[in-house]
Amino acid sequence: MEELLAGVKKVKVTTQKPKHDYWNWKPKDIQLEEGYGHIVELCDFPAEFKTPDLVAALAEFQSQGFNIKWVDDTHALAVFSTQAVALRALQIQNPLMRVRPMSEATQQSKKKARNCSEFLQPFKPRPEASAMVARRLVSGALGVRANIPREKRDEERRKLKEAKERKKLAIEQRESAWEGR
């Protein structure tokens, strides 16, 4: 041991700073293009949570509609119909989970959003429908007559007519808003 210590004292030790600091290396941050403003990340919730639990946490947005896309056990993406609704969702105060914008999301969530971009389009509710058209097509293909009471047929026709009128009115309102009427 003494021999080793004597040898070390004779050697002049110098240190150099490394060219690259690998101790503080982090993977490159994924940059998302514009168009992800209608998506928020839900995170830090218990791994036992299921989709209905997340839907219940976002219950106030049920009327505007949204979809949940899972990333892992404690992260999910909430896809809203517009960016304005997503901004309102960012203000949720829930002790069981955090809500943050995609710009602050984890790398895994950003990667999921980028890889599944065709599935993350703004949410659109399914249009109102009835079984009347399907029933007519099936009965026509089978060559049989459908035995539906007249009252039920009239009710289905009325519902379809009302849905068409609502859709037409919404289109007119949207166009008039853009034209400043």
Short mmCIF file of C-alpha atoms in Angstrom, two decimals:
data_model
loop_
_atom_site.label_atom_id
_atom_site.label_comp_id
_atom_site.label_asym_id
_atom_site.label_seq_id
_atom_site.Cartn_x
_atom_site.Cartn_y
_atom_site.Cartn_z
CA MET A 1 0.00 0.00 0.00
CA GLU A 2 2.81 2.38 0.88
CA GLU A 3 4.40 1.63 -2.46
CA LEU A 4 1.20 2.60 -4.29
CA LEU A 5 0.80 5.83 -2.33
CA ALA A 6 4.41 6.76 -3.05
CA GLY A 7 3.80 6.20 -6.77
CA VAL A 8 0.68 8.34 -6.80
CA LYS A 9 2.46 11.26 -5.19
CA LYS A 10 4.97 11.32 -8.07
CA VAL A 11 2.25 11.44 -10.79
CA LYS A 12 0.82 14.82 -11.66
CA VAL A 13 -2.95 14.54 -12.03
CA THR A 14 -4.84 16.97 -14.28
CA THR A 15 -8.50 17.08 -15.18
CA GLN A 16 -10.20 18.31 -18.31
CA LYS A 17 -13.73 19.36 -18.80
CA PRO A 18 -15.52 17.01 -21.18
CA LYS A 19 -16.69 18.35 -24.53
CA HIS A 20 -20.16 16.89 -24.01
CA ASP A 21 -21.96 16.62 -20.69
CA TYR A 22 -23.73 13.25 -20.92
CA TRP A 23 -24.90 13.31 -17.31
CA ASN A 24 -27.52 15.94 -18.08
CA TRP A 25 -28.60 14.46 -21.41
CA LYS A 26 -32.30 14.46 -22.13
CA PRO A 27 -34.10 13.15 -25.19
CA LYS A 28 -35.10 15.71 -27.79
CA ASP A 29 -38.42 17.36 -26.97
CA ILE A 30 -41.17 16.42 -29.41
CA GLN A 31 -42.57 19.54 -31.02
CA LEU A 32 -46.18 19.32 -32.13
CA GLU A 33 -47.39 21.37 -35.03
CA GLU A 34 -50.39 23.65 -34.74
CA GLY A 35 -53.73 21.89 -34.64
CA TYR A 36 -53.52 20.20 -31.25
CA GLY A 37 -55.20 23.02 -29.28
CA HIS A 38 -58.41 21.03 -28.92
CA ILE A 39 -56.57 18.25 -27.02
CA VAL A 40 -55.56 18.29 -23.34
CA GLU A 41 -53.63 15.74 -21.31
CA LEU A 42 -55.22 14.18 -18.24
CA CYS A 43 -52.51 12.96 -15.88
CA ASP A 44 -51.56 11.94 -12.34
CA PHE A 45 -54.79 10.07 -11.71
CA PRO A 46 -54.88 6.67 -9.97
CA ALA A 47 -54.03 3.67 -12.15
CA GLU A 48 -57.34 2.11 -11.10
CA PHE A 49 -59.30 4.77 -13.02
CA LYS A 50 -61.30 3.57 -16.02
CA THR A 51 -62.82 5.56 -18.88
CA PRO A 52 -66.13 6.19 -17.03
CA ASP A 53 -64.17 7.78 -14.16
CA LEU A 54 -62.49 10.22 -16.53
CA VAL A 55 -65.79 10.94 -18.27
CA ALA A 56 -67.36 11.68 -14.87
CA ALA A 57 -64.52 14.10 -14.05
CA LEU A 58 -65.26 15.95 -17.30
CA ALA A 59 -69.05 15.74 -16.91
CA GLU A 60 -69.58 19.48 -17.38
CA PHE A 61 -68.35 19.15 -20.97
CA GLN A 62 -70.66 16.25 -21.84
CA SER A 63 -73.01 18.51 -23.82
CA GLN A 64 -70.16 19.79 -26.04
CA GLY A 65 -68.84 16.27 -26.48
CA PHE A 66 -65.35 14.84 -26.11
CA ASN A 67 -63.42 11.60 -26.56
CA ILE A 68 -60.88 9.94 -24.27
CA LYS A 69 -57.76 8.32 -25.76
CA TRP A 70 -55.58 6.37 -23.35
CA VAL A 71 -51.78 6.82 -23.31
CA ASP A 72 -50.93 4.61 -20.31
CA ASP A 73 -52.39 3.74 -16.88
CA THR A 74 -52.07 7.28 -15.51
CA HIS A 75 -52.19 9.42 -18.67
CA ALA A 76 -54.94 10.02 -21.21
CA LEU A 77 -55.79 12.53 -23.90
CA ALA A 78 -59.14 14.34 -23.90
CA VAL A 79 -60.18 15.40 -27.42
CA PHE A 80 -62.72 18.24 -27.43
CA SER A 81 -64.78 19.72 -30.25
CA THR A 82 -63.07 23.13 -30.19
CA GLN A 83 -60.04 24.84 -28.73
CA ALA A 84 -62.29 27.09 -26.63
CA VAL A 85 -63.82 24.09 -24.86
CA ALA A 86 -60.33 22.65 -24.27
CA LEU A 87 -59.22 25.95 -22.71
CA ARG A 88 -62.19 25.79 -20.34
CA ALA A 89 -61.26 22.20 -19.48
CA LEU A 90 -57.76 23.37 -18.48
CA GLN A 91 -59.35 25.33 -15.63
CA ILE A 92 -60.75 22.20 -13.95
CA GLN A 93 -59.65 21.79 -10.34
CA ASN A 94 -59.81 18.09 -9.49
CA PRO A 95 -57.86 16.62 -6.56
CA LEU A 96 -57.59 13.22 -8.27
CA MET A 97 -56.08 14.35 -11.58
CA ARG A 98 -54.29 17.17 -13.36
CA VAL A 99 -55.24 18.69 -16.69
CA ARG A 100 -52.55 20.32 -18.81
CA PRO A 101 -52.17 21.53 -22.40
CA MET A 102 -50.34 19.46 -25.00
CA SER A 103 -47.43 21.92 -24.90
CA GLU A 104 -46.73 20.74 -21.33
CA ALA A 105 -47.62 17.08 -21.91
CA THR A 106 -45.27 14.16 -21.38
CA GLN A 107 -43.15 12.88 -24.24
CA GLN A 108 -45.26 9.74 -24.40
CA SER A 109 -48.50 11.74 -24.74
CA LYS A 110 -47.01 13.95 -27.44
CA LYS A 111 -45.81 10.89 -29.31
CA LYS A 112 -49.29 9.30 -29.07
CA ALA A 113 -50.89 12.52 -30.34
CA ARG A 114 -48.48 12.75 -33.26
CA ASN A 115 -48.79 9.06 -34.21
CA CYS A 116 -52.60 8.97 -33.92
CA SER A 117 -53.38 12.37 -35.38
CA GLU A 118 -56.09 11.03 -37.71
CA PHE A 119 -57.98 9.66 -34.69
CA LEU A 120 -57.59 12.89 -32.72
CA GLN A 121 -59.68 15.13 -34.95
CA PRO A 122 -62.07 17.46 -33.12
CA PHE A 123 -65.01 15.57 -31.67
CA LYS A 124 -68.23 15.67 -33.68
CA PRO A 125 -71.39 14.26 -32.18
CA ARG A 126 -73.17 11.62 -34.18
CA PRO A 127 -76.14 13.02 -36.11
CA GLU A 128 -79.64 12.14 -35.02
CA ALA A 129 -81.01 9.14 -36.82
CA SER A 130 -83.83 6.67 -36.76
CA ALA A 131 -84.31 3.10 -37.84
CA MET A 132 -86.80 4.12 -40.54
CA VAL A 133 -84.30 4.22 -43.42
CA ALA A 134 -82.54 1.02 -42.34
CA ARG A 135 -85.86 -0.76 -41.93
CA ARG A 136 -86.95 0.35 -45.40
CA LEU A 137 -83.68 -0.84 -46.99
CA VAL A 138 -83.74 -4.22 -45.24
CA SER A 139 -87.40 -4.88 -45.97
CA GLY A 140 -86.87 -3.87 -49.61
CA ALA A 141 -83.88 -6.18 -49.96
CA LEU A 142 -85.76 -9.08 -48.40
CA GLY A 143 -88.91 -8.37 -50.35
CA VAL A 144 -91.13 -8.25 -47.27
CA ARG A 145 -93.37 -5.54 -45.97
CA ALA A 146 -92.50 -4.04 -42.59
CA ASN A 147 -95.37 -4.13 -40.11
CA ILE A 148 -94.80 -0.86 -38.27
CA PRO A 149 -97.73 0.98 -36.70
CA ARG A 150 -98.66 4.22 -38.45
CA GLU A 151 -98.09 6.28 -35.28
CA LYS A 152 -94.49 5.05 -34.96
CA ARG A 153 -93.78 5.80 -38.65
CA ASP A 154 -95.22 9.30 -38.28
CA GLU A 155 -93.16 9.90 -35.13
CA GLU A 156 -89.92 8.81 -36.87
CA ARG A 157 -90.68 11.04 -39.87
CA ARG A 158 -91.35 13.98 -37.55
CA LYS A 159 -88.04 13.43 -35.70
CA LEU A 160 -86.09 13.26 -38.97
CA LYS A 161 -87.78 16.42 -40.24
CA GLU A 162 -86.96 18.27 -37.00
CA ALA A 163 -83.33 17.11 -37.16
CA LYS A 164 -83.02 18.35 -40.76
CA GLU A 165 -84.53 21.71 -39.77
CA ARG A 166 -82.10 22.07 -36.84
CA LYS A 167 -79.15 21.25 -39.09
CA LYS A 168 -80.31 23.76 -41.71
CA LEU A 169 -80.79 26.43 -39.04
CA ALA A 170 -77.31 25.81 -37.61
CA ILE A 171 -75.76 26.17 -41.07
CA GLU A 172 -77.68 29.41 -41.68
CA GLN A 173 -76.60 30.80 -38.29
CA ARG A 174 -72.96 29.92 -38.94
CA GLU A 175 -73.05 31.57 -42.38
CA SER A 176 -74.79 34.69 -41.06
CA ALA A 177 -72.20 34.99 -38.28
CA TRP A 178 -69.41 35.04 -40.85
CA GLU A 179 -71.24 37.54 -43.05
CA GLY A 180 -72.06 39.80 -40.11
CA ARG A 181 -75.84 39.68 -40.40
#
